Each structure stands twice: as structure tokens, then as C-alpha cells.
XYZ file of C-alpha atoms in Angstrom:
655
model
C 38.546 1.666 -79.108
C 35.652 -0.497 -80.025
C 33.841 1.118 -83.004
C 30.340 2.620 -82.711
C 27.866 0.090 -84.655
C 25.445 2.308 -86.621
C 22.138 1.066 -88.017
C 21.098 1.925 -91.667
C 18.639 4.678 -89.878
C 21.827 6.216 -88.310
C 20.808 5.141 -84.657
C 23.950 4.666 -82.576
C 23.752 1.123 -81.053
C 26.551 0.532 -78.683
C 29.831 2.565 -77.624
C 32.492 1.911 -75.622
C 32.788 3.288 -71.901
C 35.623 5.687 -73.401
C 33.251 7.018 -76.133
C 30.504 8.136 -74.076
C 32.224 11.365 -73.112
C 32.633 12.421 -76.568
C 29.213 11.654 -77.448
C 27.806 13.747 -74.558
C 29.215 17.090 -75.561
C 26.535 19.662 -75.597
C 26.871 22.517 -78.163
C 25.998 26.176 -77.099
C 23.176 26.129 -79.533
C 21.636 22.948 -77.472
C 21.939 24.723 -74.313
C 20.304 27.855 -75.653
C 17.008 26.211 -75.959
C 14.656 28.593 -73.868
C 13.560 25.856 -71.298
C 16.954 25.017 -70.449
C 18.038 28.476 -69.544
C 17.923 29.890 -65.947
C 14.635 31.797 -65.122
C 15.089 35.579 -65.582
C 14.352 38.061 -63.010
C 11.438 39.747 -64.633
C 9.796 43.151 -63.709
C 6.020 43.527 -64.911
C 5.748 46.051 -67.648
C 4.250 49.430 -66.667
C 0.591 49.392 -68.281
C -1.857 52.200 -67.528
C -4.889 51.078 -65.823
C -3.427 47.787 -64.408
C -3.077 47.008 -60.631
C -2.177 43.302 -61.200
C 0.998 42.192 -62.319
C -0.652 39.240 -64.370
C -2.853 41.846 -66.238
C 0.104 44.053 -67.071
C 1.773 41.304 -68.803
C -1.415 40.015 -70.788
C -2.288 43.612 -71.582
C 1.291 44.549 -72.712
C 1.027 41.963 -75.308
C -2.514 42.542 -76.532
C -1.223 46.129 -77.057
C 1.259 45.111 -79.377
C -1.468 43.719 -81.726
C -3.996 46.616 -81.029
C -6.252 44.174 -79.121
C -8.579 45.087 -76.007
C -9.742 42.812 -73.296
C -12.984 41.849 -73.069
C -15.273 43.352 -70.482
C -15.737 41.857 -66.974
C -17.937 38.977 -66.565
C -21.034 39.477 -64.613
C -21.292 37.921 -61.016
C -23.471 35.036 -61.843
C -21.138 34.090 -64.566
C -18.088 34.752 -62.485
C -19.280 32.451 -59.189
C -19.971 29.643 -61.582
C -16.694 29.803 -63.414
C -14.727 29.900 -60.355
C -16.495 27.249 -58.529
C -16.318 24.545 -61.157
C -12.435 25.951 -61.724
C -11.640 25.156 -57.932
C -14.146 22.467 -56.989
C -15.585 20.822 -60.185
C -19.068 21.605 -58.966
C -21.581 23.970 -59.424
C -22.302 26.696 -56.829
C -25.600 26.394 -54.837
C -28.492 28.949 -55.538
C -27.635 30.271 -52.025
C -24.266 30.878 -52.834
C -25.030 32.499 -55.966
C -27.429 34.969 -54.293
C -24.907 35.594 -51.151
C -22.376 36.422 -53.826
C -24.353 38.684 -56.194
C -25.898 40.437 -53.337
C -22.471 41.071 -51.484
C -21.646 44.804 -52.117
C -18.183 44.692 -50.015
C -15.167 45.387 -52.125
C -13.573 42.117 -50.892
C -16.584 39.960 -51.948
C -14.744 38.354 -54.645
C -11.455 37.694 -52.213
C -13.738 36.214 -49.720
C -15.129 33.754 -52.270
C -11.874 32.780 -53.505
C -10.366 32.088 -50.207
C -14.043 30.074 -49.107
C -13.589 27.917 -52.322
C -9.721 27.247 -51.524
C -10.248 26.309 -47.913
C -12.910 23.682 -48.695
C -12.141 19.995 -48.947
C -13.629 20.163 -52.463
C -10.839 21.968 -53.704
C -8.331 18.907 -53.053
C -10.688 16.567 -54.689
C -10.791 18.350 -57.873
C -7.247 19.632 -58.276
C -6.050 16.210 -56.910
C -7.739 14.708 -59.940
C -5.649 16.898 -62.328
C -2.380 15.651 -60.583
C -3.795 11.949 -60.884
C -4.189 12.693 -64.784
C -0.807 13.674 -65.147
C 0.813 10.445 -63.395
C -1.677 8.364 -64.966
C -3.254 6.965 -61.781
C -4.931 3.963 -61.811
C -6.137 0.953 -59.847
C -5.123 -1.845 -61.915
C -2.214 -3.296 -63.756
C -3.221 -2.914 -67.402
C -2.383 -5.433 -70.100
C -4.222 -8.991 -70.260
C -4.492 -9.805 -66.629
C -5.549 -6.219 -65.580
C -5.126 -7.263 -61.721
C -6.332 -4.811 -59.162
C -4.226 -2.845 -56.643
C -6.631 -2.738 -53.965
C -4.502 -0.333 -51.665
C -3.650 2.228 -54.555
C -6.688 4.460 -53.513
C -4.251 5.478 -50.570
C -2.443 7.445 -52.894
C -5.193 9.166 -54.258
C -6.120 10.379 -50.892
C -2.857 11.383 -50.235
C -2.816 13.499 -53.410
C -5.960 15.302 -52.227
C -4.675 15.819 -48.953
C -1.606 17.316 -50.162
C -3.434 19.971 -52.311
C -6.068 20.656 -49.431
C -3.105 21.479 -47.221
C -1.292 23.227 -49.833
C 1.823 21.173 -49.290
C 4.843 22.949 -50.599
C 5.392 21.385 -54.089
C 9.100 20.577 -53.384
C 8.079 18.285 -50.156
C 5.376 16.953 -52.478
C 8.362 15.824 -55.084
C 10.399 14.396 -52.452
C 7.681 12.439 -50.775
C 6.611 11.062 -54.109
C 10.224 9.978 -55.333
C 11.593 9.244 -52.181
C 9.181 8.967 -49.262
C 10.402 5.444 -48.418
C 13.808 6.708 -48.348
C 12.864 9.948 -45.999
C 11.213 7.821 -43.384
C 10.358 4.143 -43.893
C 8.262 3.801 -40.759
C 5.987 6.790 -41.825
C 2.886 5.447 -43.208
C 2.367 8.813 -45.310
C 5.860 8.635 -46.731
C 5.267 5.060 -47.636
C 1.921 5.774 -49.470
C 3.360 8.877 -51.261
C 6.415 6.735 -52.700
C 3.497 4.270 -54.735
C 3.996 7.203 -57.172
C 7.174 5.320 -58.678
C 4.816 2.179 -59.276
C 1.722 3.978 -60.834
C 2.507 2.789 -64.488
C 0.881 -0.160 -66.171
C 2.597 -3.679 -65.244
C 2.764 -6.658 -67.567
C 2.825 -9.820 -65.660
C 4.432 -12.896 -67.095
C 3.137 -15.983 -64.914
C 3.201 -13.970 -61.667
C 7.251 -13.538 -62.218
C 8.154 -9.982 -62.131
C 11.958 -10.483 -61.615
C 12.728 -11.694 -65.378
C 14.806 -9.297 -66.985
C 12.182 -8.028 -69.548
C 9.481 -7.361 -67.108
C 12.129 -5.501 -64.637
C 13.264 -3.375 -67.733
C 9.545 -2.289 -68.359
C 9.175 -1.054 -64.575
C 12.218 0.863 -64.814
C 11.062 2.288 -68.075
C 7.811 3.257 -66.408
C 9.638 4.847 -63.384
C 12.069 6.770 -65.487
C 9.610 8.246 -68.136
C 7.020 9.407 -65.661
C 9.728 11.669 -64.110
C 10.327 13.309 -67.338
C 6.595 13.846 -68.172
C 5.312 14.676 -64.850
C 7.968 16.736 -63.103
C 10.438 17.913 -65.850
C 8.062 18.649 -68.811
C 10.284 16.834 -71.437
C 10.004 13.574 -73.414
C 12.666 11.839 -71.761
C 11.460 8.514 -72.956
C 12.263 9.410 -76.363
C 15.922 8.768 -75.516
C 15.389 5.243 -74.430
C 16.230 3.727 -77.663
C 18.699 6.275 -79.075
C 19.698 10.071 -78.673
C 16.630 12.166 -78.667
C 15.804 13.310 -82.292
C 15.038 16.698 -81.314
C 16.040 17.507 -77.618
C 19.445 17.547 -76.316
C 19.063 14.473 -74.277
C 21.618 11.683 -74.917
C 20.791 8.150 -74.944
C 23.110 7.722 -71.919
C 21.110 10.492 -70.309
C 18.186 8.281 -70.224
C 20.015 5.326 -68.421
C 21.821 7.519 -65.964
C 18.357 8.853 -64.963
C 17.346 5.156 -64.907
C 20.159 4.559 -62.539
C 18.164 6.227 -59.534
C 15.737 3.514 -59.873
C 18.089 0.621 -60.157
C 17.447 -0.513 -56.538
C 13.726 0.469 -56.363
C 11.354 -2.621 -55.913
C 7.601 -2.831 -55.144
C 6.681 -3.293 -51.798
C 3.095 -3.859 -50.283
C 3.427 -3.058 -46.310
C 1.038 -5.002 -44.478
C -1.034 -3.203 -41.740
C -2.242 -6.383 -39.985
C -0.399 -8.886 -37.686
C 1.435 -12.054 -38.652
C -1.234 -14.042 -36.872
C -3.998 -12.562 -39.063
C -1.924 -12.923 -42.347
C -1.259 -16.711 -41.607
C -5.080 -17.274 -41.102
C -5.557 -15.344 -44.315
C -2.933 -17.345 -46.259
C -4.446 -20.504 -44.817
C -7.776 -19.838 -45.823
C -6.954 -18.633 -49.257
C -4.792 -21.451 -50.288
C -7.539 -23.995 -49.061
C -10.076 -22.311 -51.381
C -7.603 -21.872 -54.253
C -6.579 -25.429 -54.210
C -10.572 -26.619 -54.187
C -10.935 -23.976 -57.367
C -7.956 -25.444 -59.157
C -9.269 -29.213 -58.692
C -12.952 -28.020 -59.840
C -11.376 -26.343 -62.956
C -9.538 -29.602 -63.757
C -12.640 -31.404 -63.342
C -14.348 -29.163 -65.764
C -12.161 -29.866 -68.413
C -13.438 -33.380 -68.363
C -17.139 -32.767 -68.045
C -19.597 -31.416 -70.859
C -23.040 -30.170 -71.186
C -25.083 -29.305 -67.601
C -22.599 -31.210 -65.685
C -19.892 -28.422 -66.837
C -22.257 -25.669 -66.477
C -22.969 -26.760 -62.692
C -19.295 -27.105 -61.961
C -18.995 -23.804 -63.177
C -21.292 -22.534 -60.794
C -19.506 -24.230 -58.054
C -16.326 -22.441 -58.973
C -17.899 -19.080 -58.983
C -19.659 -19.778 -55.602
C -16.198 -20.724 -54.224
C -14.518 -17.826 -55.611
C -16.773 -15.673 -53.616
C -15.697 -17.227 -50.623
C -12.129 -16.047 -50.871
C -11.390 -13.679 -48.504
C -10.526 -10.071 -49.449
C -7.115 -8.974 -49.671
C -5.701 -7.728 -46.270
C -5.205 -3.962 -45.952
C -1.429 -2.769 -46.837
C 0.544 0.267 -48.039
C 1.185 0.352 -51.877
C 4.626 1.455 -51.643
C 8.228 1.067 -52.896
C 11.446 0.105 -51.114
C 15.156 0.040 -51.846
C 17.105 -3.529 -51.934
C 20.684 -2.761 -53.022
C 21.481 -6.309 -53.018
C 19.156 -7.032 -55.744
C 19.747 -3.675 -57.555
C 19.562 -3.923 -61.325
C 22.796 -3.257 -63.131
C 22.068 -0.326 -65.598
C 23.412 -0.337 -69.011
C 22.757 1.696 -71.891
C 20.359 -0.515 -74.159
C 20.613 -0.510 -77.847
C 17.121 0.385 -79.018
C 15.976 -0.253 -75.517
C 16.349 -3.739 -75.992
C 17.398 -5.396 -72.652
C 19.414 -8.241 -74.359
C 21.373 -5.481 -76.300
C 23.492 -4.200 -73.131
C 26.353 -1.668 -73.720
C 28.208 0.567 -71.416
C 27.347 0.311 -67.619
C 26.246 3.524 -66.408
C 25.812 5.211 -62.940
C 23.543 7.936 -61.811
C 23.153 11.492 -63.105
C 20.514 14.132 -64.063
C 20.206 15.625 -67.483
C 23.644 16.628 -69.152
C 22.200 19.617 -70.762
C 21.314 21.068 -67.400
C 24.654 20.182 -65.865
C 28.185 22.091 -65.855
C 30.441 20.202 -68.537
C 32.124 16.729 -67.357
C 29.805 16.572 -64.202
C 30.479 12.968 -63.022
C 27.843 10.425 -62.381
C 27.325 8.975 -58.932
C 28.468 5.399 -58.379
C 25.721 2.938 -58.864
C 25.771 1.837 -54.910
C 24.870 5.372 -53.976
C 22.547 5.150 -51.061
C 19.150 7.094 -50.981
C 19.490 7.689 -54.733
C 16.026 8.876 -55.311
C 16.122 11.558 -52.717
C 19.118 12.809 -54.485
C 17.413 13.024 -57.585
C 14.357 14.567 -55.836
C 16.897 17.221 -54.480
C 18.123 18.075 -58.058
C 14.550 18.323 -59.366
C 13.268 20.718 -56.599
C 16.527 22.755 -56.573
C 15.247 26.396 -57.026
C 18.005 26.704 -59.956
C 16.604 23.833 -61.957
C 15.227 25.860 -64.805
C 12.205 23.404 -65.443
C 10.671 22.414 -62.485
C 8.959 25.679 -61.210
C 8.105 26.711 -64.851
C 6.361 23.302 -65.568
C 4.051 23.476 -62.370
C 3.059 27.015 -62.926
C 2.265 26.255 -66.477
C -0.015 23.466 -65.352
C -1.773 25.596 -62.970
C -2.302 28.394 -65.586
C -3.458 25.780 -68.063
C -6.349 24.282 -66.062
C -7.575 27.805 -65.416
C -7.344 29.331 -68.773
C -7.945 26.014 -70.950
C -4.492 26.456 -72.562
C -0.855 26.581 -70.724
C 1.335 29.522 -71.491
C 3.069 26.370 -72.945
C 0.278 24.679 -74.510
C 2.217 21.303 -74.224
C 2.351 21.086 -70.606
C 4.535 17.738 -70.802
C 6.793 18.902 -73.501
C 9.097 21.869 -73.001
C 11.317 20.785 -75.621
C 11.987 21.845 -79.020
C 8.905 20.029 -80.533
C 6.460 21.345 -77.691
C 5.315 24.878 -78.269
C 7.058 28.089 -77.397
C 5.583 29.946 -74.371
C 2.987 32.579 -75.558
C 4.263 34.829 -72.669
C 7.657 34.077 -71.693
C 8.313 36.854 -69.355
C 5.016 36.197 -67.533
C 5.977 32.240 -67.032
C 9.163 33.226 -65.332
C 7.631 36.027 -63.251
C 5.032 33.349 -62.219
C 7.659 30.756 -61.582
C 9.834 32.982 -59.746
C 6.771 33.868 -57.555
C 6.238 30.276 -56.882
C 9.952 29.745 -55.748
C 9.587 32.749 -53.532
C 6.654 32.277 -51.933
C 7.881 28.677 -50.707
C 6.533 26.500 -53.578
C 2.946 27.023 -52.436
C 0.296 26.342 -55.138
C -2.600 28.526 -53.604
C -1.147 31.824 -53.796
C -0.444 31.324 -57.357
C -4.335 30.303 -57.665
C -5.091 33.683 -55.960
C -2.801 35.714 -58.279
C -4.540 34.182 -61.430
C -7.938 34.355 -60.140
C -7.671 37.924 -58.763
C -6.701 39.022 -62.316
C -8.937 40.953 -64.706
C -7.669 38.694 -67.274
C -9.447 35.673 -65.599
C -12.562 37.840 -64.602
C -13.263 38.794 -67.959
C -16.190 37.865 -70.204
C -16.282 35.003 -72.734
C -17.627 37.339 -75.186
C -15.926 40.228 -76.549
C -16.932 43.414 -78.692
C -13.930 43.031 -80.757
C -14.535 39.397 -81.646
C -14.547 39.609 -85.316
C -11.068 41.805 -85.274
C -9.537 39.577 -82.745
C -10.275 36.443 -84.458
C -8.363 37.506 -87.721
C -5.311 38.289 -85.488
C -5.653 35.494 -82.895
C -8.081 32.663 -83.768
C -6.756 30.409 -80.880
C -7.023 33.148 -78.269
C -3.535 32.434 -77.153
C -3.324 36.219 -76.164
C -6.496 36.013 -73.915
C -8.505 38.989 -75.250
C -11.130 37.178 -73.699
C -11.822 33.962 -71.383
C -12.149 30.829 -73.037
C -15.393 29.006 -72.594
C -15.031 25.378 -71.815
C -16.980 22.236 -71.615
C -17.082 20.449 -68.187
C -14.968 17.385 -67.923
C -16.285 13.989 -67.485
C -15.926 14.028 -63.861
C -17.528 17.509 -63.629
C -20.577 16.475 -65.792
C -21.158 13.417 -63.656
C -20.727 15.434 -60.292
C -22.704 18.295 -61.279
C -25.570 16.004 -62.234
C -25.661 14.213 -59.035
C -25.615 17.655 -57.240
C -28.423 19.163 -59.208
C -30.605 15.908 -58.727
C -29.677 16.242 -55.029
C -27.931 12.799 -54.703
C -24.147 13.735 -54.376
C -22.722 11.563 -51.595
C -19.811 14.197 -50.509
C -18.440 11.501 -48.068
C -14.513 11.955 -48.607
C -11.805 9.359 -48.753
C -11.328 5.496 -48.470
C -11.702 2.566 -50.824
C -12.762 3.414 -54.336
C -16.234 2.608 -55.255
C -17.332 0.248 -58.171
C -20.421 1.151 -59.558
C -23.034 -0.990 -61.457
C -22.259 -1.515 -65.343
C -23.703 -3.460 -68.172
C -22.631 -7.255 -67.777
C -21.917 -7.268 -71.484
C -18.795 -4.908 -70.786
C -17.667 -6.633 -67.656
C -17.717 -10.092 -69.649
C -14.926 -8.851 -71.653
C -12.458 -8.569 -68.659
C -10.041 -11.594 -67.944
C -12.100 -12.151 -65.072
C -15.767 -10.774 -65.031
C -15.562 -11.231 -61.244
C -13.057 -8.377 -60.750
C -15.936 -5.987 -61.329
C -17.563 -6.316 -57.852
C -19.876 -3.762 -57.585
C -19.804 -1.932 -54.079
C -22.849 -3.456 -51.894
C -23.840 -0.057 -50.561
C -26.054 1.943 -53.346
C -25.572 5.064 -51.622
C -21.694 4.762 -52.077
C -22.546 4.720 -56.010
C -23.368 8.537 -55.726
C -19.787 9.504 -54.609
C -17.785 12.001 -56.544
C -16.074 10.599 -59.550
C -12.292 10.955 -58.174
C -13.575 8.141 -55.586
C -14.637 5.746 -58.524
C -12.668 2.734 -59.084
C -9.886 3.400 -61.848
C -9.496 0.123 -63.827
C -7.403 0.343 -66.754
C -9.221 -2.176 -69.192
C -12.511 -0.934 -68.397
C -13.555 2.935 -68.493
C -16.990 3.649 -67.729
C -18.998 4.526 -70.938
C -20.399 7.789 -69.534
C -16.655 9.049 -68.655
C -15.190 7.618 -71.701
C -17.616 9.178 -74.062
C -16.636 12.698 -72.349
C -12.888 12.126 -72.999
C -11.876 10.680 -69.463
C -8.099 9.857 -70.267
C -6.343 6.793 -71.261
C -4.950 5.408 -67.700
C -1.993 3.847 -69.690
C -0.050 7.145 -70.189
C 0.232 10.508 -68.786
C -2.362 12.918 -69.572
C -1.017 16.593 -69.317
C -4.341 18.054 -70.706
C -8.235 16.600 -71.194
C -8.837 16.603 -74.996
C -12.458 17.901 -75.938
C -14.374 16.043 -78.736
C -17.755 16.551 -79.782
C -19.739 13.611 -81.140
C -23.100 11.923 -81.465
C -22.576 9.211 -78.956
C -22.501 12.357 -76.167
C -25.830 13.447 -77.095
C -27.058 9.707 -77.174
C -25.778 9.365 -73.443
C -27.153 12.476 -72.413
C -30.670 11.658 -73.752
C -30.872 7.755 -73.416
C -28.103 6.668 -70.962
C -28.858 5.124 -67.792
C -27.250 7.688 -65.500
C -28.639 10.833 -67.211
C -32.158 9.385 -66.940
C -31.620 8.366 -63.325
C -30.508 11.886 -62.543
C -33.349 13.343 -64.543
C -35.826 11.361 -62.384
C -34.221 12.596 -59.038
C -33.901 16.143 -60.270
C -37.638 16.164 -61.354
C -38.563 14.735 -57.779
C -36.316 17.635 -56.183
C -38.057 20.481 -58.360
C -41.556 18.870 -57.267
C -40.612 18.951 -53.510
C -38.788 22.216 -53.205
C -40.979 24.428 -55.651
C -44.796 24.986 -55.181
C -45.576 25.481 -59.139
C -44.274 25.350 -62.456
C -43.000 29.155 -62.471
C -40.554 28.549 -59.553
C -39.663 25.037 -60.733
C -38.373 26.638 -63.795
C -36.744 29.236 -61.944
C -35.063 26.644 -59.533
C -34.170 24.106 -62.467
C -32.028 27.102 -64.027
C -30.369 27.998 -60.991
C -29.278 24.926 -59.981
C -28.282 23.616 -63.107
C -26.799 26.899 -65.088
C -26.185 29.175 -62.057
C -28.517 31.905 -63.491
C -32.414 32.604 -63.839
C -34.019 31.735 -67.308
C -34.099 34.327 -69.907
C -37.600 35.578 -70.810
C -37.747 33.240 -74.036
C -36.492 30.280 -72.188
C -38.924 30.666 -69.403
C -41.843 31.104 -72.049
C -40.707 28.024 -73.767
C -40.629 25.817 -70.381
C -43.899 27.126 -69.419
C -45.376 26.231 -72.540
C -43.835 22.814 -72.215
C -44.783 22.201 -68.790
C -48.333 23.074 -69.338
C -48.703 19.661 -71.237
C -45.345 17.746 -70.725
C -43.620 15.929 -68.017
C -41.528 17.517 -65.138
C -39.298 14.737 -65.707
C -38.607 15.186 -69.439
C -38.332 19.083 -68.573
C -35.399 17.942 -65.949
C -33.822 15.733 -68.910
C -33.904 18.531 -71.010
C -32.049 20.797 -68.606
C -29.328 18.513 -68.147
C -28.925 18.575 -72.060
C -28.472 22.300 -72.111
C -25.287 24.073 -73.274
C -25.729 26.276 -70.365
C -25.317 22.950 -67.822
C -22.438 21.523 -69.776
C -20.502 24.308 -70.502
C -18.633 27.341 -68.348
C -18.397 30.479 -69.703
């Protein structure tokens, strides 16, 4: 038997095939971790005064600490909260008035149903999923080449949320759409999920071993992060240091992708493609020739030749439409070996395909490396109702986006280094409801939003006492006030200013940006601003997502790094945010339009103040606020007043 090589650090390097089995035994303690256990069939506790099962779980836990929930939020606060929550947009004054004045007992139910039925819902909740799967429309790294058709995946996600596609179907289509039906465009677009990660290009050659290894790593890691809620990538180089995920587990999971390769499915005829190639090749040859000449030139002659190069580049035909997808090529399938330290040159035992061993019966055999439709089999295992992770992970994400914190506060890590659930019985109950309800997301929204826990105020009369016992509000004795996310601030500003373009879907929009930023790109010409200025006012979910250039306005308000999965948005507070809102080009353009809207829609300063507060904060101004505004407008500018409104905490935060 070949000896196991051990580094000074204690990491296993290589093991013989016969030794792998002995390395993969799982102790009872490893299998006992809460997230690897089957979901429990939980009965909501009996709590006096509650009619909602969620409230029963929450209040039973509060009672253990002698805490009381906060009183109910007023209706103006509630409609603004739930509208931002489901749409990422503010309610209109008309919508606020209709809800506040609706005395029917089902007024709130009707509001939720209306919001869930709107296409705006999918645009906002689709953005959450795009964060998790680190969606971007460029490769990253030094070239950051654009993925001109990746937007179709974004539209697929939005449509899936709007139609309340069962989550198990959503999983299957993304992991294995091309295996399910290679002739179906939607299936091919969905399987673009497998190639969303950053891509390092080596002189255009993506089949070299190092690049292929990185591609397979990206495909494997995102399954752990997005679908299973485990830090699978930590086992790429050695056995996971904290969770019972073996080094071999990682590569057996990678085995499901061994035959998966990128494929752009053309949407044009062969004749059109041939003509495009001919024109592109001709212009490309001209550009290369001019670039060679430039090397020999100096001064004004070199500058003039540079202008000719740019002019010729502008004549290059736009990429032809295609489906950003994947396909299996079994003949080219990459043999999967256990790699010591994750290095593609340090090959150990060859392995087949198998899910995580800790979730399987002992001695479960692996599938052979030539298994057909492997990703479909992986999707079957992940979406099996008995899988203890999948339903828990998804309902925890939904809960976290509603309350600002998941029942498990680490949505991508249900392992030992993640946080334990604050309400484990509630998590299992929600997961069971999810599975029994056909894996539909919208019913879970309704359950949460109808609860008194969600509808309570963000201010509590027991604040001082509660803070000493639960400063982070893990037990939800009040609603968590939150700042709007970057997209919400931008979209709300456009809405309040009367400039939001609600056009849905289609190719992403590139908006104007400071040339000093585009000059840092590998090719400044990549940032080709969309010609139609009206398109610049589209919702933020439709803005082009470039890895090497995040819009400054979005970045300063914590838009995520597009290189890795973002399970939840972080919230920072710093001076550049105030500077952006006061001095930034976008904020000031919105203030100009907002002022014009107030002037057109309200006849005097008194009504303009009321309208401004209703549009921006969802409420009427307090007496003191109105007095200050009247005093300012008596001698000040309506435009400066509009800018001040867009800087209010009442605009930037949801209570």
C-alpha cells in the first residue's frame, strides 16, 4: 500500500485508491451536526393570543426571556416596508392612501397579493438570487471580456420568480437544463448558471489544464454555496478543517461537471454567421496591421494612427446573438483526480461522482466517470425532499431578506463555523411547509408577511430591557430597521424624481461614467454607453454588471463584489456616502427632476412639501419638519429642498 504523504502542516497529500475508503469513515459525532440531521416534524407551540404559527414560535422563545413583542406598525410604515421588501421600490401616494383608508379586514392580504402578482416582484427578488450566484456579464481578471448574452440568464431568473416556479424545478433547470432538453432555449439559458464564475483567459486558450481546473472549481464551489449552504470549497486542497467534508468529497462532487463545457448556442443562420466572420476578420486584420505600424511611429503620427485604430474598432460588427449556455462533451470529459493542495499537477487517486458522504449511508458507491446526464443526477439528489440542507437553506434566505438576518445568520454556511439557528424548530417547520407546498416561494412570503412578527414596529417600549438581553434582536422583539440597498436607493430616487423607466428585460444598459474610470479598463472601448438616454433610467437590475468596474454610486452603498457569492449585503456607514448623495452627479440630476416634478404637480410650497414627503418617505411631514421646510422655501431653492429630501434618513431607511 502506497504510504500517505503528510505535510508539516498535517495536510494529507496523496492516498492510494485502497486507502480512500478508510479516510472517509464518518464518526457519529460528525453526522450529528444539526444541519446534517433530517428535518424534524415540528408542531407549533401553543401560545395564548397567537393565530399565526410563525408568531407562536417567535413568542414562545420571547417568553423564555420575559420579553414582549413591539406593538404593530402603523399602516403608512407597513405599506412602505412591504413594498420595498417585495418590489425594491417605494409605494406611490395613491397606493398609500388606498391602503390606509381601506377598512376591510383583508386590506393587508390584498396588498400582499397585489405586490406578489406584480412583475416588479421578480425584478427585486431575482436580484437576491443573482447576488448568491455571483452573476456578472464579464469574465473578470485582466481582460474582463464581456459576456454579451449573459443577460438572458438574468431575465430567466426574474421570470422564474414572477411565475413562482417550484424551487426544485429551478434547481434542475440551472444545473442541468441542457441535459433535460438541449433544444429548448429556456433550458439552455438556465444552464448558464454553470458558467457564471469569473474566468481567467490564457491567450484565448481555455483548454489548458490550469484554466480547466479553475473552471471546474468555480462550477463545484457555487453548488455548495448557493444550493447546499456549505463551504464545500474549503475541501478543495485538503479535508475540511471544521466540517465533515473530505478532500475526496470535493472531487467526487466535481466529477458531476467533468464533461461540462461552455457553449454559446447561435441564434442566427450559418449564412449570417459566415458574413459576420468575414467582416470581423477583415477589420481585425486591418487593426493588427495598424497596431504594428504604430510601434514604428512617434509623436503626432502615432497619435493619428491611434485615432484610425479606434475608428476601425468602432466599425467592428456587434456580437451575434446567442444563448450563454453549457453542454456535455463526454469524449473530452476531464478525468477527475484528487488534487493535493488543489494543484492540477499534483494528481492523486482518480474518482467518480458522488454527493457528500456525510449525508449518505455508509459505503455508498460512487457513480462511474462515464455516467450520462450527470448534472441531472446531482440535481435529483439536491432537490430530494429528504436532503436535509436544500429546503432549510432556501427558506432561511427568504426569512433573512425579510428580517435582515436569517434564522441562520450565515446563509451560505450551515456548517460548524456558521451560526446555529436562533429558532431551529421554526426553521424546520418552514422548510417542511416549503416542501409540502410544492417548493413554491410565494406561499412562504405570505406566511412570513402575514405574521404579527413581521408587522410589528421597529420601536419598542421595552427597548432598554430588551437590549440588555438581546442587543442584536435575534429573537425579533421588534422589527429591524434597515437602510435601503444600493439598487433600492437608485431606483427609489428615479421613482421619486418621476424618471424611472419601467421597461423590463432585454440587453443590459451601460450608463455614462467618468472617463477617468473607464481609462483603467483593459480596453476603454468596452464601456460603450447605451445610445438611448431614456434607457439609462431603467431599474438597476438591468444595468450592465462588469466585474472590473462597479458604478461608484452603487459601490459606495455596498453593492457586492461580483467575484464571489454574496449571501447577504453588508451595510457600512462612511463619509463618501454623504458626499455621493450631496455632490454626486446622479443625486443632483435626480434632485433637478424631483424639483421640476414638485413644481408641476403641486401649486404652492405648502402642498409641495406634503407631496415631497409622501413621495420620498411614504408619510406626511411632522409639524416641525413642515415648519422648517416652509421657512427654507420662503427664501431657498426648490431644487436644494429636493436634494435635502433625498438625503433624509426617512428616505434612505425602511422602518
